[in-house]
Each structure stands twice: as C-alpha cells, then as structure tokens.
Amino acid sequence: MERLDAFMARANAAYYAERDPFADFTTAPEISQVFGELLGLWAGAVWVMMGKPAQVILAEAGPGRGTLMRDALRCIERMMPDFRAALRLHLVETSPRLRAAQSDLPATWHDAVTDIPGGPMVLLANEFLDALPIRQFVRRADGWQERYVAEGAFVEQASLLDLGNHPEGSVVERCDVALELVRHLAARLMRQGGAALLIDYGPAESAPGDSLQALLEGRPADPLREAGRADLTAHVDFAALVRASAPLRPLGPVPQGRFLADLGLFRRIDRLAAGQPPEQAMALLAAARRLAEPDGMGRLFKALALCHPALPLLPGFAV
Ligand code: SAH
C-alpha cells in the first residue's frame, strides 16, 4: 500500500524517464513558437524592472523538449541582447531522456528548483506543477480519510488533518510538493529578487473535486492501473499557491488567453503571417487561437506570477 502522492511520484518518474510524453499530450510551446517568444520577452521585462542586474538567472522547471526555452532565447538574442548577455540559463529536469532532448541549450541542469544557485532569478514553468504528486482526502460520515493505492485501487485510511467543512463524499486534493516549492521561492525571491511565472491548468478558486487524470497514447486511462505507462496530472490549486507565496506579490491567476493577448500574441502572429502563403498564415492563426480561445487552452489554463514586492505591475497582468 502506497500513499497516493508516493504512487504518483513513482509513476510519473518512470513515465518521464521511459516514455515520450509528447506522444500523449501537446503543450503550448509545441503548438506555437510565439508562446516561448512571449515568455522570453516577459522574463526580459522583469529583468529591466529589476534594474538590469549584471547577472541574472533565467530558470525553467520541467522544460520538456526544450522548445519554450529555444524560442525564448532566439527572441531574446534578437530583441534584448543586453539581457542575453546578463542571463545564465538553469534548467530543472529529472528525466535523463528529456535532459538529452534539451542538451543543445547553453544551460546548467539541476534535479530540483532548490538546487539552483543564488542570485536574482526569473523562473518559468509551463505544465510543470500539474505533474507533481498530489494527496487526496475523502470526507466520510465519521471524518476525513486519506487515499492510498493498493493493487490498482484506492484504499482509505483515517486522516487527522482538518480539511474544512465539505459535504460527505467530497474529495479534497493537496499538492505538498508544489506548496513547498512556492514557500522556497518566497524565501529566495524575497532575499535575492526576481519573479516566477507559473502557467498551468486549474480553477482560479480552490474547489473540492477529484482532478487526477491519466493519458495513455492521447486517451484517458485509469490513473491507478497504468503506473509508468500513462501521464498522470491533476489540476493546480492556484489559490493555495497564492496563500503559500506570502510575502511575495501574486499577480493573477489570469486566464492564459488574456495573458498571451496582453503580451501581444496576435500582433506577433500577424507579423509572422505577413508575406506567408494563405495556408501557412491560417495555420499560424489557428495555433494562436488554440492557445488563447476559451474553448481551447485560453480559459482552463492560467498564468500566475509570484513577484518580489518591489517590482511594479508586470506585463500580462494589467487589471
Ligand atoms: N514545460 C514543457 C514540458 C511539460 S511536461 C512543455 O510545456 O512542453 C513536464 C516536465 O516536467 C517534463 O520535462 C518532466 O520531465 C518534468 N518533471 C516532471 N516532474 C518533475 C520533477 N518532480 N522534478 C523535475 N522535473 C519534473
């Protein structure tokens, strides 16, 4: 018997080490190069607002194939050469297979965000938090029970945690690893300056519900029966992350569509499309729409920035 978070950590470590995740799902940077470009320039804007420190860490957690960072760096090189000269790239990746896919990037690799060396930092993470292991609790008549996994099924054990007032049968999730990560960022960014941009899917307000899901070859699968073969994810509880991030200043979460449009997604697409044959221009626009429209990834996905309080309002979070 294994607690759900231990099960999920083990299953995902095996999954990311042995399988090609991008056969099972498509992420924003794989849909349009503009996603990485805009995030790269966002990082540059933070650097400018920090007062252009001579050295700054540009970090990414869970870079996957490295696509976001490749697009970001290309754009930074062209548009903000002074930022390019100041930045040192640090990537947090546990999968040897994905590290190999990122190996052309001029970076230093780490197993955990806590291993990144000190100094002012801008951290980017897209679809990283949803892969982190969660715990689940179920409200029963006589109190809270925690979910464990044994032989492909849930087993419940009484829990002493007080998880609030919810009707019988409610499932409440908690991602301890994500909360610890945000507490670490709070301490670090308060001391050394910078900001973190977290983009993922989940509701803006905490709500009970079982959001654990498995994708196997692009199709939903039983999360408990395909350990290591399927990608396991859960909704990110942005409100809980915001509470854990004090005393940083949270910006958002705002819907991804609004965030990207604010950063100039469609202006950039128009530039790229100009002079292209109509089919290519249409494909560029379709990709942008998929990222930004409410029935694509525009509403379910959210952007949350956690900033040193001395930073002014950052791009993409206009009220
Ligand atoms: N950001 C990429 C990839 C998302 S998939 C994109 O948008 O395409 C999740 C990424 O996080 C993968 O690179 C995976 O190997 C990495 N990852 C998952 N759990 C991790 C952990 N606990 N520590 C470090 N990296 C992890």
mmCIF file of C-alpha atoms and ligand atoms in Angstrom:
data_model
loop_
_atom_site.group_PDB
_atom_site.id
_atom_site.type_symbol
_atom_site.label_atom_id
_atom_site.label_comp_id
_atom_site.label_asym_id
_atom_site.label_seq_id
_atom_site.Cartn_x
_atom_site.Cartn_y
_atom_site.Cartn_z
ATOM 1 C CA MET A 1 0.000 0.000 0.000
ATOM 2 C CA GLU A 2 1.315 3.404 -1.011
ATOM 3 C CA ARG A 3 0.018 6.891 -0.271
ATOM 4 C CA LEU A 4 -1.359 8.473 -3.473
ATOM 5 C CA ASP A 5 1.406 11.099 -3.694
ATOM 6 C CA ALA A 6 4.124 8.423 -3.406
ATOM 7 C CA PHE A 7 2.352 6.375 -6.066
ATOM 8 C CA MET A 8 2.027 9.387 -8.391
ATOM 9 C CA ALA A 9 5.658 10.452 -7.890
ATOM 10 C CA ARG A 10 6.878 6.953 -8.718
ATOM 11 C CA ALA A 11 4.545 6.529 -11.692
ATOM 12 C CA ASN A 12 5.492 9.890 -13.226
ATOM 13 C CA ALA A 13 9.231 9.440 -12.640
ATOM 14 C CA ALA A 14 9.019 6.145 -14.560
ATOM 15 C CA TYR A 15 6.771 7.701 -17.187
ATOM 16 C CA TYR A 16 9.022 10.707 -17.906
ATOM 17 C CA ALA A 17 12.161 8.554 -17.814
ATOM 18 C CA GLU A 18 10.942 5.902 -20.235
ATOM 19 C CA ARG A 19 8.192 7.240 -22.458
ATOM 20 C CA ASP A 20 7.837 10.073 -24.915
ATOM 21 C CA PRO A 21 5.331 12.330 -23.139
ATOM 22 C CA PHE A 22 4.767 14.312 -26.299
ATOM 23 C CA ALA A 23 3.182 11.262 -27.886
ATOM 24 C CA ASP A 24 0.445 11.568 -25.232
ATOM 25 C CA PHE A 25 -0.158 15.294 -24.993
ATOM 26 C CA THR A 26 0.642 18.596 -26.702
ATOM 27 C CA THR A 27 1.770 21.606 -24.703
ATOM 28 C CA ALA A 28 1.568 25.299 -25.563
ATOM 29 C CA PRO A 29 5.213 25.719 -26.694
ATOM 30 C CA GLU A 30 4.741 22.786 -29.083
ATOM 31 C CA ILE A 31 1.679 24.485 -30.585
ATOM 32 C CA SER A 32 3.224 27.860 -31.408
ATOM 33 C CA GLN A 33 6.747 29.313 -31.292
ATOM 34 C CA VAL A 34 5.166 32.574 -30.145
ATOM 35 C CA PHE A 35 4.443 31.087 -26.696
ATOM 36 C CA GLY A 36 8.155 30.758 -25.863
ATOM 37 C CA GLU A 37 8.979 34.063 -27.544
ATOM 38 C CA LEU A 38 6.477 35.977 -25.422
ATOM 39 C CA LEU A 39 7.633 34.281 -22.205
ATOM 40 C CA GLY A 40 11.259 35.087 -23.053
ATOM 41 C CA LEU A 41 10.415 38.755 -23.518
ATOM 42 C CA TRP A 42 8.336 38.670 -20.320
ATOM 43 C CA ALA A 43 11.449 37.450 -18.461
ATOM 44 C CA GLY A 44 13.400 40.278 -20.094
ATOM 45 C CA ALA A 45 10.823 42.818 -18.925
ATOM 46 C CA VAL A 46 11.220 41.546 -15.349
ATOM 47 C CA TRP A 47 14.985 41.921 -15.666
ATOM 48 C CA VAL A 48 14.562 45.529 -16.842
ATOM 49 C CA MET A 49 12.233 46.257 -13.917
ATOM 50 C CA MET A 50 14.752 44.728 -11.505
ATOM 51 C CA GLY A 51 17.166 47.434 -12.698
ATOM 52 C CA LYS A 52 19.094 45.245 -15.164
ATOM 53 C CA PRO A 53 21.358 43.343 -12.751
ATOM 54 C CA ALA A 54 24.665 42.454 -14.460
ATOM 55 C CA GLN A 55 23.939 38.772 -13.846
ATOM 56 C CA VAL A 56 20.565 37.151 -13.640
ATOM 57 C CA ILE A 57 19.427 33.547 -13.582
ATOM 58 C CA LEU A 58 16.873 32.554 -16.184
ATOM 59 C CA ALA A 59 15.467 29.249 -14.984
ATOM 60 C CA GLU A 60 12.874 26.834 -16.267
ATOM 61 C CA ALA A 61 11.286 23.986 -14.348
ATOM 62 C CA GLY A 62 10.313 20.951 -16.420
ATOM 63 C CA PRO A 63 11.443 22.170 -19.874
ATOM 64 C CA GLY A 64 10.212 19.046 -21.706
ATOM 65 C CA ARG A 65 11.735 19.068 -25.190
ATOM 66 C CA GLY A 66 13.322 22.479 -24.548
ATOM 67 C CA THR A 67 11.098 24.143 -27.136
ATOM 68 C CA LEU A 68 9.909 27.016 -24.946
ATOM 69 C CA MET A 69 13.451 27.961 -23.965
ATOM 70 C CA ARG A 70 14.822 27.661 -27.516
ATOM 71 C CA ASP A 71 12.108 30.017 -28.790
ATOM 72 C CA ALA A 72 12.658 32.340 -25.824
ATOM 73 C CA LEU A 73 16.440 32.535 -26.286
ATOM 74 C CA ARG A 74 16.219 33.138 -30.042
ATOM 75 C CA CYS A 75 13.853 36.013 -29.462
ATOM 76 C CA ILE A 76 15.852 37.438 -26.523
ATOM 77 C CA GLU A 77 19.047 37.334 -28.584
ATOM 78 C CA ARG A 78 17.410 39.370 -31.326
ATOM 79 C CA MET A 79 15.343 41.808 -29.278
ATOM 80 C CA MET A 80 17.215 42.152 -25.955
ATOM 81 C CA PRO A 81 20.934 41.395 -26.484
ATOM 82 C CA ASP A 82 21.831 43.071 -23.178
ATOM 83 C CA PHE A 83 19.503 40.685 -21.323
ATOM 84 C CA ARG A 84 21.015 37.763 -23.267
ATOM 85 C CA ALA A 85 24.487 38.815 -22.135
ATOM 86 C CA ALA A 86 23.398 39.054 -18.477
ATOM 87 C CA LEU A 87 21.482 35.797 -18.200
ATOM 88 C CA ARG A 88 22.683 32.383 -17.078
ATOM 89 C CA LEU A 89 20.383 29.552 -18.006
ATOM 90 C CA HIS A 90 19.422 26.914 -15.409
ATOM 91 C CA LEU A 91 17.083 24.024 -16.201
ATOM 92 C CA VAL A 92 15.369 21.785 -13.662
ATOM 93 C CA GLU A 93 14.747 18.358 -15.147
ATOM 94 C CA THR A 94 14.787 14.910 -13.568
ATOM 95 C CA SER A 95 14.245 12.821 -16.691
ATOM 96 C CA PRO A 96 17.541 11.741 -18.341
ATOM 97 C CA ARG A 97 15.689 11.272 -21.592
ATOM 98 C CA LEU A 98 14.318 14.806 -21.608
ATOM 99 C CA ARG A 99 17.679 16.196 -20.447
ATOM 100 C CA ALA A 100 19.136 14.671 -23.599
ATOM 101 C CA ALA A 101 16.444 16.401 -25.673
ATOM 102 C CA GLN A 102 17.445 19.715 -24.037
ATOM 103 C CA SER A 103 21.202 19.188 -24.344
ATOM 104 C CA ASP A 104 21.725 21.721 -27.156
ATOM 105 C CA LEU A 105 20.687 24.516 -24.771
ATOM 106 C CA PRO A 106 23.523 26.517 -23.141
ATOM 107 C CA ALA A 107 22.401 25.587 -19.625
ATOM 108 C CA THR A 108 23.251 24.053 -16.273
ATOM 109 C CA TRP A 109 20.896 21.240 -15.180
ATOM 110 C CA HIS A 110 19.504 20.515 -11.723
ATOM 111 C CA ASP A 111 17.219 17.928 -10.150
ATOM 112 C CA ALA A 112 15.255 20.438 -8.093
ATOM 113 C CA VAL A 113 14.493 24.162 -8.013
ATOM 114 C CA THR A 114 16.136 24.276 -4.565
ATOM 115 C CA ASP A 115 19.466 23.359 -6.253
ATOM 116 C CA ILE A 116 19.559 26.492 -8.455
ATOM 117 C CA PRO A 117 22.426 28.740 -7.258
ATOM 118 C CA GLY A 118 21.686 32.083 -5.584
ATOM 119 C CA GLY A 119 21.127 35.493 -7.180
ATOM 120 C CA PRO A 120 18.317 37.389 -8.847
ATOM 121 C CA MET A 121 16.163 34.978 -10.838
ATOM 122 C CA VAL A 122 13.316 34.773 -13.291
ATOM 123 C CA LEU A 123 11.781 31.294 -13.226
ATOM 124 C CA LEU A 124 9.411 29.973 -15.873
ATOM 125 C CA ALA A 125 7.325 26.807 -15.515
ATOM 126 C CA ASN A 126 4.748 25.631 -18.028
ATOM 127 C CA GLU A 127 2.772 22.471 -17.279
ATOM 128 C CA PHE A 128 5.252 21.534 -14.579
ATOM 129 C CA LEU A 129 3.108 21.797 -11.452
ATOM 130 C CA ASP A 130 0.318 19.598 -12.852
ATOM 131 C CA ALA A 131 2.742 16.661 -12.952
ATOM 132 C CA LEU A 132 3.688 16.967 -9.269
ATOM 133 C CA PRO A 133 2.279 14.360 -6.876
ATOM 134 C CA ILE A 134 -0.961 15.135 -5.046
ATOM 135 C CA ARG A 135 -2.667 13.729 -1.958
ATOM 136 C CA GLN A 136 -6.405 13.137 -1.901
ATOM 137 C CA PHE A 137 -8.762 13.124 1.058
ATOM 138 C CA VAL A 138 -12.381 11.978 1.126
ATOM 139 C CA ARG A 139 -14.980 13.267 3.560
ATOM 140 C CA ARG A 140 -16.816 10.377 5.202
ATOM 141 C CA ALA A 141 -19.567 10.446 7.851
ATOM 142 C CA ASP A 142 -17.038 9.924 10.644
ATOM 143 C CA GLY A 143 -14.308 12.256 9.387
ATOM 144 C CA TRP A 144 -11.597 12.617 6.754
ATOM 145 C CA GLN A 145 -9.971 9.620 5.100
ATOM 146 C CA GLU A 146 -6.783 9.750 3.022
ATOM 147 C CA ARG A 147 -6.447 7.795 -0.198
ATOM 148 C CA TYR A 148 -3.755 5.144 -0.620
ATOM 149 C CA VAL A 149 -3.223 2.857 -3.600
ATOM 150 C CA ALA A 150 -3.080 -0.919 -3.374
ATOM 151 C CA GLU A 151 -3.220 -3.227 -6.385
ATOM 152 C CA GLY A 152 -4.657 -0.630 -8.716
ATOM 153 C CA ALA A 153 -7.427 0.569 -6.406
ATOM 154 C CA PHE A 154 -7.941 3.170 -3.674
ATOM 155 C CA VAL A 155 -7.807 2.180 -0.021
ATOM 156 C CA GLU A 156 -8.742 4.703 2.671
ATOM 157 C CA GLN A 157 -7.015 5.425 5.950
ATOM 158 C CA ALA A 158 -8.293 7.786 8.629
ATOM 159 C CA SER A 159 -6.617 11.208 8.497
ATOM 160 C CA LEU A 160 -6.139 13.608 11.380
ATOM 161 C CA LEU A 161 -5.897 16.632 9.076
ATOM 162 C CA ASP A 162 -8.644 19.213 9.249
ATOM 163 C CA LEU A 163 -9.598 19.896 5.654
ATOM 164 C CA GLY A 164 -12.556 22.163 6.267
ATOM 165 C CA ASN A 165 -16.303 21.792 6.021
ATOM 166 C CA HIS A 166 -17.311 19.829 2.975
ATOM 167 C CA PRO A 167 -20.287 17.572 2.346
ATOM 168 C CA GLU A 168 -19.893 13.826 2.761
ATOM 169 C CA GLY A 169 -18.279 12.234 -0.285
ATOM 170 C CA SER A 170 -16.254 15.364 -1.203
ATOM 171 C CA VAL A 171 -12.708 14.814 -2.429
ATOM 172 C CA VAL A 172 -10.106 17.413 -1.471
ATOM 173 C CA GLU A 173 -6.656 17.493 -3.088
ATOM 174 C CA ARG A 174 -3.389 18.869 -1.816
ATOM 175 C CA CYS A 175 -0.046 19.103 -3.598
ATOM 176 C CA ASP A 176 2.528 19.332 -0.808
ATOM 177 C CA VAL A 177 5.473 19.417 -3.239
ATOM 178 C CA ALA A 178 4.044 22.441 -5.073
ATOM 179 C CA LEU A 179 3.321 24.236 -1.788
ATOM 180 C CA GLU A 180 6.876 23.581 -0.590
ATOM 181 C CA LEU A 181 8.238 24.815 -3.910
ATOM 182 C CA VAL A 182 6.310 28.077 -3.588
ATOM 183 C CA ARG A 183 7.447 28.536 0.027
ATOM 184 C CA HIS A 184 11.028 28.055 -1.156
ATOM 185 C CA LEU A 185 10.503 30.612 -3.947
ATOM 186 C CA ALA A 186 9.023 33.073 -1.455
ATOM 187 C CA ALA A 187 12.078 32.908 0.809
ATOM 188 C CA ARG A 188 14.516 33.041 -2.082
ATOM 189 C CA LEU A 189 12.916 35.762 -4.199
ATOM 190 C CA MET A 190 12.346 37.973 -1.129
ATOM 191 C CA ARG A 191 16.077 37.798 -0.329
ATOM 192 C CA GLN A 192 17.578 37.834 -3.804
ATOM 193 C CA GLY A 193 14.964 39.387 -6.064
ATOM 194 C CA GLY A 194 13.062 38.275 -9.114
ATOM 195 C CA ALA A 195 9.824 36.604 -10.074
ATOM 196 C CA ALA A 196 8.344 33.254 -11.050
ATOM 197 C CA LEU A 197 5.807 32.713 -13.808
ATOM 198 C CA LEU A 198 3.705 29.587 -13.366
ATOM 199 C CA ILE A 199 1.407 28.538 -16.203
ATOM 200 C CA ASP A 200 -0.803 25.519 -15.780
ATOM 201 C CA TYR A 201 -4.356 24.321 -15.799
ATOM 202 C CA GLY A 202 -6.768 24.514 -12.921
ATOM 203 C CA PRO A 203 -9.546 26.660 -11.489
ATOM 204 C CA ALA A 204 -8.898 30.182 -10.188
ATOM 205 C CA GLU A 205 -10.572 29.358 -6.851
ATOM 206 C CA SER A 206 -9.960 26.254 -4.731
ATOM 207 C CA ALA A 207 -12.828 23.805 -5.110
ATOM 208 C CA PRO A 208 -13.260 20.222 -3.939
ATOM 209 C CA GLY A 209 -13.192 17.539 -6.623
ATOM 210 C CA ASP A 210 -11.140 14.645 -7.939
ATOM 211 C CA SER A 211 -8.999 16.022 -10.795
ATOM 212 C CA LEU A 212 -6.478 13.193 -11.068
ATOM 213 C CA GLN A 213 -6.287 12.071 -14.669
ATOM 214 C CA ALA A 214 -4.213 9.748 -16.802
ATOM 215 C CA LEU A 215 -3.448 9.999 -20.513
ATOM 216 C CA LEU A 216 -2.230 6.948 -22.365
ATOM 217 C CA GLU A 217 -1.462 7.358 -26.056
ATOM 218 C CA GLY A 218 -3.543 10.507 -26.055
ATOM 219 C CA ARG A 219 -6.598 8.854 -24.482
ATOM 220 C CA PRO A 220 -7.939 8.914 -20.907
ATOM 221 C CA ALA A 221 -6.878 5.874 -18.892
ATOM 222 C CA ASP A 222 -7.313 4.531 -15.342
ATOM 223 C CA PRO A 223 -4.773 6.508 -13.275
ATOM 224 C CA LEU A 224 -4.177 3.643 -10.858
ATOM 225 C CA ARG A 225 -3.745 0.798 -13.321
ATOM 226 C CA GLU A 226 -1.236 2.225 -15.804
ATOM 227 C CA ALA A 227 1.588 3.304 -13.463
ATOM 228 C CA GLY A 228 4.548 4.423 -15.561
ATOM 229 C CA ARG A 229 2.734 3.939 -18.872
ATOM 230 C CA ALA A 230 0.359 6.888 -18.629
ATOM 231 C CA ASP A 231 0.953 10.565 -17.855
ATOM 232 C CA LEU A 232 -0.637 11.471 -14.510
ATOM 233 C CA THR A 233 -1.710 15.042 -13.842
ATOM 234 C CA ALA A 234 -4.010 16.956 -11.540
ATOM 235 C CA HIS A 235 -5.449 20.459 -11.556
ATOM 236 C CA VAL A 236 -3.238 23.088 -10.000
ATOM 237 C CA ASP A 237 -4.804 24.796 -6.979
ATOM 238 C CA PHE A 238 -3.734 28.373 -7.754
ATOM 239 C CA ALA A 239 -5.441 29.868 -4.702
ATOM 240 C CA ALA A 240 -3.477 27.525 -2.427
ATOM 241 C CA LEU A 241 -0.226 28.516 -4.192
ATOM 242 C CA VAL A 242 -1.048 32.202 -3.716
ATOM 243 C CA ARG A 243 -1.651 31.631 0.025
ATOM 244 C CA ALA A 244 1.691 29.802 0.333
ATOM 245 C CA SER A 245 3.589 32.527 -1.556
ATOM 246 C CA ALA A 246 3.346 35.307 1.079
ATOM 247 C CA PRO A 247 5.046 37.773 1.346
ATOM 248 C CA LEU A 248 5.624 37.740 -2.419
ATOM 249 C CA ARG A 249 3.205 39.752 -4.523
ATOM 250 C CA PRO A 250 0.930 37.497 -6.557
ATOM 251 C CA LEU A 251 -0.245 38.698 -9.984
ATOM 252 C CA GLY A 252 -3.180 36.695 -11.320
ATOM 253 C CA PRO A 253 -4.023 33.957 -11.849
ATOM 254 C CA VAL A 254 -5.356 35.302 -15.146
ATOM 255 C CA PRO A 255 -6.671 33.132 -17.973
ATOM 256 C CA GLN A 256 -3.872 32.179 -20.386
ATOM 257 C CA GLY A 257 -5.793 33.687 -23.301
ATOM 258 C CA ARG A 258 -5.886 37.112 -21.701
ATOM 259 C CA PHE A 259 -2.264 36.866 -20.580
ATOM 260 C CA LEU A 260 -0.954 35.985 -24.046
ATOM 261 C CA ALA A 261 -3.163 38.506 -25.856
ATOM 262 C CA ASP A 262 -1.931 41.188 -23.456
ATOM 263 C CA LEU A 263 1.683 40.280 -24.247
ATOM 264 C CA GLY A 264 0.996 40.732 -27.956
ATOM 265 C CA LEU A 265 0.235 37.207 -29.198
ATOM 266 C CA PHE A 266 -1.890 38.330 -32.132
ATOM 267 C CA ARG A 267 0.381 41.227 -33.132
ATOM 268 C CA ARG A 268 3.298 38.781 -33.317
ATOM 269 C CA ILE A 269 1.225 36.263 -35.277
ATOM 270 C CA ASP A 270 0.267 38.988 -37.785
ATOM 271 C CA ARG A 271 3.959 39.799 -38.260
ATOM 272 C CA LEU A 272 4.853 36.146 -38.792
ATOM 273 C CA ALA A 273 1.901 35.630 -41.142
ATOM 274 C CA ALA A 274 2.644 38.666 -43.301
ATOM 275 C CA GLY A 275 4.024 37.534 -46.647
ATOM 276 C CA GLN A 276 3.295 33.829 -45.947
ATOM 277 C CA PRO A 277 1.106 31.815 -48.309
ATOM 278 C CA PRO A 278 -2.523 31.837 -47.075
ATOM 279 C CA GLU A 279 -2.379 28.249 -45.795
ATOM 280 C CA GLN A 280 0.604 28.954 -43.567
ATOM 281 C CA ALA A 281 -0.878 32.225 -42.376
ATOM 282 C CA MET A 282 -4.080 30.386 -41.445
ATOM 283 C CA ALA A 283 -2.118 27.706 -39.582
ATOM 284 C CA LEU A 284 -0.282 30.365 -37.557
ATOM 285 C CA LEU A 285 -3.557 31.993 -36.606
ATOM 286 C CA ALA A 286 -5.214 28.673 -35.770
ATOM 287 C CA ALA A 287 -2.359 27.816 -33.395
ATOM 288 C CA ALA A 288 -2.659 31.172 -31.639
ATOM 289 C CA ARG A 289 -6.394 30.703 -31.294
ATOM 290 C CA ARG A 290 -5.921 27.284 -29.773
ATOM 291 C CA LEU A 291 -3.697 28.856 -27.105
ATOM 292 C CA ALA A 292 -5.938 31.827 -26.444
ATOM 293 C CA GLU A 293 -9.572 30.940 -27.031
ATOM 294 C CA PRO A 294 -11.831 29.878 -24.168
ATOM 295 C CA ASP A 295 -12.768 26.557 -25.774
ATOM 296 C CA GLY A 296 -9.081 25.794 -26.422
ATOM 297 C CA MET A 297 -6.464 26.427 -23.735
ATOM 298 C CA GLY A 298 -7.363 30.070 -23.181
ATOM 299 C CA ARG A 299 -9.578 29.718 -20.132
ATOM 300 C CA LEU A 300 -8.712 26.497 -18.284
ATOM 301 C CA PHE A 301 -5.021 27.402 -18.346
ATOM 302 C CA LYS A 302 -3.960 30.226 -16.050
ATOM 303 C CA ALA A 303 -0.877 32.374 -15.597
ATOM 304 C CA LEU A 304 0.253 33.253 -12.072
ATOM 305 C CA ALA A 305 3.287 35.414 -11.344
ATOM 306 C CA LEU A 306 4.878 35.496 -7.900
ATOM 307 C CA CYS A 307 6.996 38.632 -7.593
ATOM 308 C CA HIS A 308 9.271 40.467 -5.266
ATOM 309 C CA PRO A 309 7.019 43.240 -3.899
ATOM 310 C CA ALA A 310 9.392 45.975 -5.160
ATOM 311 C CA LEU A 311 8.591 45.053 -8.764
ATOM 312 C CA PRO A 312 5.903 47.105 -10.493
ATOM 313 C CA LEU A 313 2.908 45.524 -12.196
ATOM 314 C CA LEU A 314 4.321 43.125 -14.783
ATOM 315 C CA PRO A 315 3.246 42.741 -18.423
ATOM 316 C CA GLY A 316 0.275 40.443 -18.988
ATOM 317 C CA PHE A 317 -1.370 41.206 -15.674
ATOM 318 C CA ALA A 318 -2.995 44.570 -16.388
ATOM 319 C CA VAL A 319 -6.133 44.985 -14.307
HETATM 320 N N1 SAH B 1 7.231 22.561 -19.948
HETATM 321 C C1 SAH B 1 7.227 21.584 -21.023
HETATM 322 C C2 SAH B 1 7.036 20.137 -20.544
HETATM 323 C C3 SAH B 1 5.870 19.821 -19.665
HETATM 324 S S1 SAH B 1 5.871 18.104 -19.200
HETATM 325 C C4 SAH B 1 6.221 21.979 -22.078
HETATM 326 O O1 SAH B 1 5.458 22.892 -21.820
HETATM 327 O O2 SAH B 1 6.212 21.365 -23.146
HETATM 328 C C5 SAH B 1 6.526 18.155 -17.552
HETATM 329 C C6 SAH B 1 8.016 18.371 -17.465
HETATM 330 O O3 SAH B 1 8.378 18.382 -16.081
HETATM 331 C C7 SAH B 1 8.873 17.299 -18.100
HETATM 332 O O4 SAH B 1 10.032 17.904 -18.596
HETATM 333 C C8 SAH B 1 9.181 16.385 -16.898
HETATM 334 O O5 SAH B 1 10.290 15.564 -17.090
HETATM 335 C C9 SAH B 1 9.390 17.408 -15.821
HETATM 336 N N2 SAH B 1 9.169 16.940 -14.461
HETATM 337 C C10 SAH B 1 8.069 16.277 -14.008
HETATM 338 N N3 SAH B 1 8.162 16.056 -12.678
HETATM 339 C C11 SAH B 1 9.331 16.609 -12.291
HETATM 340 C C12 SAH B 1 10.002 16.730 -11.029
HETATM 341 N N4 SAH B 1 9.467 16.247 -9.918
HETATM 342 N N5 SAH B 1 11.186 17.380 -10.994
HETATM 343 C C13 SAH B 1 11.725 17.897 -12.114
HETATM 344 N N6 SAH B 1 11.145 17.827 -13.326
HETATM 345 C C14 SAH B 1 9.967 17.171 -13.417
#
